[in-house]
Tab-separated table of C-alpha atoms in Angstrom:
chain	number	residue	atom	x	y	z
Y	1	MET	CA	-53.107	33.710	-11.293
Y	2	THR	CA	-49.683	35.404	-11.148
Y	3	GLY	CA	-50.210	37.219	-7.872
Y	4	LEU	CA	-52.871	38.378	-5.475
Y	5	ASN	CA	-54.141	41.901	-6.182
Y	6	LEU	CA	-54.173	43.103	-2.622
Y	7	HIS	CA	-55.115	46.642	-3.623
Y	8	GLY	CA	-58.232	45.283	-5.233
Y	9	VAL	CA	-59.096	43.082	-2.236
Y	10	ARG	CA	-58.590	45.972	0.147
Y	11	ALA	CA	-60.720	48.333	-1.942
Y	12	ILE	CA	-63.665	45.947	-1.949
Y	13	TYR	CA	-63.231	45.164	1.708
Y	14	ARG	CA	-63.074	48.838	2.800
Y	15	PHE	CA	-66.046	49.759	0.643
Y	16	GLU	CA	-68.179	46.996	2.212
Y	17	MET	CA	-67.056	47.852	5.764
Y	18	ASN	CA	-67.708	51.520	5.279
Y	19	ARG	CA	-71.223	50.675	4.174
Y	20	ALA	CA	-71.770	48.673	7.382
Y	21	PHE	CA	-70.489	51.531	9.563
Y	22	ARG	CA	-72.820	53.999	7.773
Y	23	THR	CA	-75.777	51.799	8.756
Y	24	TRP	CA	-74.380	50.732	12.144
Y	25	MET	CA	-77.801	50.811	13.824
Y	26	GLN	CA	-79.109	48.156	11.395
Y	27	SER	CA	-75.859	46.243	10.880
Y	28	LEU	CA	-74.563	46.001	14.493
Y	29	ILE	CA	-77.086	47.129	17.051
Y	30	ALA	CA	-80.314	45.630	15.728
Y	31	PRO	CA	-79.147	41.949	15.920
Y	32	VAL	CA	-77.693	42.499	19.358
Y	33	LEU	CA	-80.960	43.926	20.680
Y	34	THR	CA	-82.850	41.003	19.102
Y	35	THR	CA	-80.614	38.522	20.855
Y	36	ALA	CA	-80.934	40.421	24.121
Y	37	LEU	CA	-84.675	39.905	23.927
Y	38	TYR	CA	-84.140	36.173	23.557
Y	39	PHE	CA	-81.985	36.207	26.665
Y	40	ILE	CA	-84.586	38.088	28.638
Y	41	VAL	CA	-87.429	35.766	27.596
Y	42	PHE	CA	-85.693	32.410	27.485
Y	43	GLY	CA	-82.682	32.972	29.691
Y	44	SER	CA	-84.198	34.955	32.558
Y	45	ALA	CA	-87.952	34.412	32.503
Y	46	ILE	CA	-88.110	30.794	31.377
Y	47	GLY	CA	-84.607	29.666	32.288
Y	48	SER	CA	-85.096	30.491	36.015
Y	49	ARG	CA	-87.896	27.820	36.027
Y	50	MET	CA	-85.877	25.116	34.282
Y	51	GLY	CA	-83.211	22.831	35.644
Y	52	ASP	CA	-79.671	22.386	34.406
Y	53	ILE	CA	-78.897	20.515	31.159
Y	54	GLY	CA	-75.845	18.400	31.512
Y	55	GLY	CA	-74.719	20.428	34.530
Y	56	VAL	CA	-75.071	23.744	32.617
Y	57	SER	CA	-77.775	26.272	33.629
Y	58	TYR	CA	-80.412	26.678	30.971
Y	59	GLY	CA	-79.610	30.371	30.443
Y	60	ALA	CA	-75.985	29.499	29.708
Y	61	TYR	CA	-76.880	26.403	27.732
Y	62	ILE	CA	-78.739	28.422	25.041
Y	63	ILE	CA	-75.926	30.910	24.489
Y	64	PRO	CA	-74.258	28.869	21.683
Y	65	GLY	CA	-77.657	28.401	19.936
Y	66	LEU	CA	-78.530	32.040	20.111
Y	67	LEU	CA	-75.039	33.022	18.985
Y	68	MET	CA	-75.305	30.573	16.008
Y	69	LEU	CA	-78.822	31.895	15.148
Y	70	SER	CA	-77.454	35.473	14.830
Y	71	LEU	CA	-74.173	34.440	13.162
Y	72	LEU	CA	-75.908	32.433	10.410
Y	73	SER	CA	-78.524	35.096	9.619
Y	74	GLU	CA	-75.967	37.952	9.688
Y	75	SER	CA	-73.398	36.056	7.628
Y	76	ILE	CA	-75.876	35.218	4.879
Y	77	SER	CA	-77.607	38.683	4.892
Y	78	ASN	CA	-74.370	40.634	4.866
Y	79	SER	CA	-72.761	38.712	2.067
Y	80	ALA	CA	-75.915	38.334	-0.068
Y	81	PHE	CA	-76.750	42.041	0.113
Y	82	GLY	CA	-73.096	42.997	-0.575
Y	83	ILE	CA	-72.923	41.278	-3.940
Y	84	TYR	CA	-76.591	41.849	-4.882
Y	85	MET	CA	-76.316	45.613	-4.744
Y	86	PRO	CA	-73.766	45.806	-7.591
Y	87	LYS	CA	-75.979	43.580	-9.666
Y	88	TRP	CA	-79.053	45.677	-8.934
Y	89	SER	CA	-77.291	48.970	-9.638
Y	90	GLY	CA	-75.431	47.709	-12.692
Y	91	THR	CA	-71.961	48.345	-11.253
Y	92	ILE	CA	-71.246	44.595	-11.298
Y	93	TYR	CA	-69.779	45.134	-14.769
Y	94	GLU	CA	-67.152	47.490	-13.328
Y	95	LEU	CA	-66.150	44.605	-11.031
Y	96	LEU	CA	-66.046	42.115	-13.910
Y	97	SER	CA	-63.838	44.484	-15.966
Y	98	ALA	CA	-61.530	45.440	-13.061
Y	99	PRO	CA	-58.195	43.757	-12.721
Y	100	VAL	CA	-59.438	41.455	-10.005
Y	101	ASN	CA	-60.225	37.746	-10.469
Y	102	TRP	CA	-62.996	35.793	-8.736
Y	103	VAL	CA	-60.761	34.820	-5.775
Y	104	GLU	CA	-59.859	38.461	-5.075
Y	105	ALA	CA	-63.526	39.561	-5.385
Y	106	LEU	CA	-64.501	36.725	-3.109
Y	107	LEU	CA	-61.892	37.655	-0.487
Y	108	GLY	CA	-63.082	41.267	-0.475
Y	109	TYR	CA	-66.812	40.581	-0.197
Y	110	VAL	CA	-66.727	37.529	1.929
Y	111	GLY	CA	-63.978	38.903	4.157
Y	112	ALA	CA	-65.976	42.069	4.918
Y	113	ALA	CA	-69.235	40.090	5.488
Y	114	ALA	CA	-67.419	37.680	7.844
Y	115	SER	CA	-65.768	40.554	9.683
Y	116	LYS	CA	-69.197	42.203	10.256
Y	117	SER	CA	-70.725	38.936	11.435
Y	118	LEU	CA	-67.891	38.244	13.877
Y	119	MET	CA	-68.213	41.791	15.237
Y	120	VAL	CA	-71.860	41.114	15.970
Y	121	SER	CA	-70.838	37.800	17.588
Y	122	VAL	CA	-68.386	39.547	19.985
Y	123	LEU	CA	-71.162	42.073	20.898
Y	124	ILE	CA	-73.588	39.225	21.565
Y	125	LEU	CA	-71.077	37.395	23.799
Y	126	ALA	CA	-70.614	40.637	25.730
Y	127	THR	CA	-74.379	41.072	25.993
Y	128	ALA	CA	-74.848	37.467	27.196
Y	129	ARG	CA	-72.471	38.179	30.063
Y	130	VAL	CA	-74.948	40.786	31.328
Y	131	PHE	CA	-77.764	38.299	31.641
Y	132	VAL	CA	-75.986	34.928	32.259
Y	133	PRO	CA	-72.702	33.988	33.863
Y	134	TYR	CA	-70.733	31.537	31.664
Y	135	GLU	CA	-67.304	30.172	31.002
Y	136	VAL	CA	-65.706	28.962	27.784
Y	137	ALA	CA	-64.029	25.587	28.138
Y	138	HIS	CA	-62.205	25.748	24.788
Y	139	PRO	CA	-61.726	29.412	23.746
Y	140	VAL	CA	-59.408	28.574	20.800
Y	141	TRP	CA	-61.881	26.102	19.386
Y	142	MET	CA	-64.705	28.591	19.924
Y	143	VAL	CA	-62.904	31.315	17.931
Y	144	GLY	CA	-61.892	28.875	15.223
Y	145	PHE	CA	-65.401	27.445	14.912
Y	146	LEU	CA	-67.011	30.909	14.781
Y	147	VAL	CA	-64.577	31.963	12.053
Y	148	LEU	CA	-65.098	28.831	10.007
Y	149	THR	CA	-68.840	29.096	10.310
Y	150	ALA	CA	-68.914	32.771	9.432
Y	151	ILE	CA	-66.761	32.251	6.350
Y	152	THR	CA	-68.777	29.247	5.175
Y	153	PHE	CA	-72.169	30.945	5.468
Y	154	CYS	CA	-70.844	34.186	4.008
Y	155	LEU	CA	-69.966	32.107	0.989
Y	156	PHE	CA	-73.482	30.645	1.088
Y	157	GLY	CA	-74.863	34.200	1.326
Y	158	PHE	CA	-72.680	35.245	-1.634
Y	159	ILE	CA	-74.272	32.486	-3.703
Y	160	ILE	CA	-77.741	33.639	-2.670
Y	161	GLY	CA	-76.881	37.242	-3.647
Y	162	LEU	CA	-75.782	36.002	-7.095
Y	163	TRP	CA	-78.905	33.898	-7.468
Y	164	ALA	CA	-81.484	36.479	-6.324
Y	165	ASP	CA	-83.018	38.740	-8.860
Y	166	SER	CA	-85.096	40.750	-6.383
Y	167	PHE	CA	-84.758	42.061	-2.859
Y	168	GLN	CA	-87.510	39.669	-1.749
Y	169	LYS	CA	-85.486	36.637	-2.838
Y	170	LEU	CA	-82.589	37.703	-0.641
Y	171	GLN	CA	-84.701	36.918	2.410
Y	172	VAL	CA	-86.406	33.739	1.250
Y	173	ILE	CA	-83.715	31.225	2.229
Y	174	PRO	CA	-82.667	32.953	5.537
Y	175	LEU	CA	-86.214	33.405	6.759
Y	176	LEU	CA	-87.969	30.256	5.447
Y	177	ILE	CA	-85.104	27.745	5.711
Y	178	ILE	CA	-82.163	28.836	7.862
Y	179	THR	CA	-84.140	30.273	10.849
Y	180	PRO	CA	-86.509	27.264	11.131
Y	181	LEU	CA	-83.612	24.868	10.919
Y	182	THR	CA	-81.814	26.744	13.671
Y	183	PHE	CA	-84.814	26.666	15.964
Y	184	LEU	CA	-85.212	22.897	15.257
Y	185	GLY	CA	-81.434	22.314	15.490
Y	186	GLY	CA	-81.158	22.305	19.288
Y	187	ALA	CA	-80.748	26.068	19.813
Y	188	PHE	CA	-82.950	25.954	22.864
Y	189	TYR	CA	-82.710	22.330	23.871
Y	190	SER	CA	-80.625	19.158	23.610
Y	191	ILE	CA	-81.696	16.768	20.910
Y	192	SER	CA	-81.052	13.930	23.476
Y	193	MET	CA	-84.245	15.205	25.125
Y	194	LEU	CA	-86.292	14.186	21.985
Y	195	PRO	CA	-87.852	10.765	21.360
Y	196	PRO	CA	-85.479	8.385	19.564
Y	197	LEU	CA	-87.199	8.851	16.159
Y	198	TRP	CA	-86.919	12.627	16.265
Y	199	GLN	CA	-83.331	12.356	17.430
Y	200	THR	CA	-82.543	10.491	14.221
Y	201	VAL	CA	-84.538	13.009	12.132
Y	202	SER	CA	-82.572	15.849	13.775
Y	203	LEU	CA	-79.372	14.521	12.511
Y	204	PHE	CA	-80.416	15.331	9.001
Y	205	ASN	CA	-80.562	18.996	9.999
Y	206	PRO	CA	-77.165	20.536	9.153
Y	207	VAL	CA	-77.521	23.298	11.688
Y	208	VAL	CA	-77.457	20.628	14.472
Y	209	TYR	CA	-73.779	20.085	13.789
Y	210	LEU	CA	-73.025	23.817	13.841
Y	211	ILE	CA	-74.773	24.439	17.202
Y	212	ASN	CA	-73.290	21.356	18.771
Y	213	GLY	CA	-69.785	22.192	17.562
Y	214	LEU	CA	-70.052	25.601	19.185
Y	215	ARG	CA	-71.677	24.177	22.353
Y	216	TRP	CA	-68.766	21.763	22.743
Y	217	ALA	CA	-66.312	24.630	22.499
Y	218	PHE	CA	-68.235	26.368	25.316
Y	219	TYR	CA	-68.971	23.570	27.724
Y	220	GLY	CA	-66.985	20.493	26.509
Y	221	GLN	CA	-70.194	18.568	25.865
Y	222	ALA	CA	-72.471	18.165	22.871
Y	223	ASP	CA	-74.882	15.779	21.216
Y	224	VAL	CA	-72.591	15.425	18.161
Y	225	HIS	CA	-68.813	14.812	18.281
Y	226	ILE	CA	-66.768	17.965	17.500
Y	227	GLY	CA	-64.937	16.125	14.731
Y	228	VAL	CA	-68.145	15.341	12.966
Y	229	SER	CA	-69.349	18.954	13.337
Y	230	THR	CA	-66.118	20.342	11.928
Y	231	ALA	CA	-66.111	17.898	9.042
Y	232	MET	CA	-69.676	18.736	8.063
Y	233	THR	CA	-68.847	22.450	8.083
Y	234	LEU	CA	-65.760	21.896	5.940
Y	235	VAL	CA	-67.751	19.854	3.453
Y	236	PHE	CA	-70.331	22.650	3.085
Y	237	LEU	CA	-67.490	25.218	2.736
Y	238	THR	CA	-66.004	23.221	-0.105
Y	239	LEU	CA	-69.357	22.871	-1.881
Y	240	CYS	CA	-69.902	26.665	-1.647
Y	241	LEU	CA	-66.433	27.353	-3.099
Y	242	VAL	CA	-67.119	25.047	-6.000
Y	243	VAL	CA	-70.455	26.695	-6.732
Y	244	VAL	CA	-68.869	30.220	-6.602
Y	245	TRP	CA	-66.077	29.169	-8.921
Y	246	TRP	CA	-68.528	27.730	-11.402
Y	247	VAL	CA	-70.620	30.884	-11.361
Y	248	PHE	CA	-67.744	33.142	-12.083
Y	249	LYS	CA	-66.369	30.750	-14.741
Y	250	THR	CA	-69.615	30.578	-16.619
Y	251	GLY	CA	-71.046	34.048	-15.785
Y	252	HIS	CA	-74.330	32.465	-14.790
Y	253	ARG	CA	-76.532	34.981	-12.886
Y	254	ILE	CA	-73.802	37.635	-13.335
Y	255	ARG	CA	-73.857	38.759	-16.959
Y	256	ARG	CA	-77.681	38.570	-17.363
């Protein structure tokens, strides 16, 4: 690679962002409204009847979990749909014949998907303030962890978009795997509240590390050390990069 084709990256990025703004009700407003309903039900209705968890009110305690739930689903969906549409319409061959390599295509698609996901995250944080007062103990860590998670799962969504051969398959992994793992990953509770056996079982859930990393950034406390959470996320990021490199090198699921 002699140099980065910034014009190509910018063209892909702007195209994907424009598509999001054309469907802003679905892309931005819908996930915020869904999260607001969670805050109303769990934060206000149920949270008022529950005690503090580690000195944090229940309504505030679930903010990192709800934020991660939305961030994961939006990151995967945005990225998967972004690369699947060119495959479905046949314009993927224009991308393959354009003077952009796989790194530049990845920067454009994943960069746009991550930007959209982070915009939704900011809106959710603002919405949470309406329902629950909260403070962020480590704001720099929070931003860094949100960006790292968004990029990682946009890469994962990119792989799903390359793998899928129908619109139905785009939703299989987010709905049947990611969402259940998030609910069982401590989004609404601390895994220390579980029996010892289930605490051990929960540690095999990768989303536990994501939620606890973000929870530590918010409140300075978590069931898993922040270093472990960050390391697990970086490992998954590396695996996703290797898979994307292999797909573009071999043309698997692209040139079919």
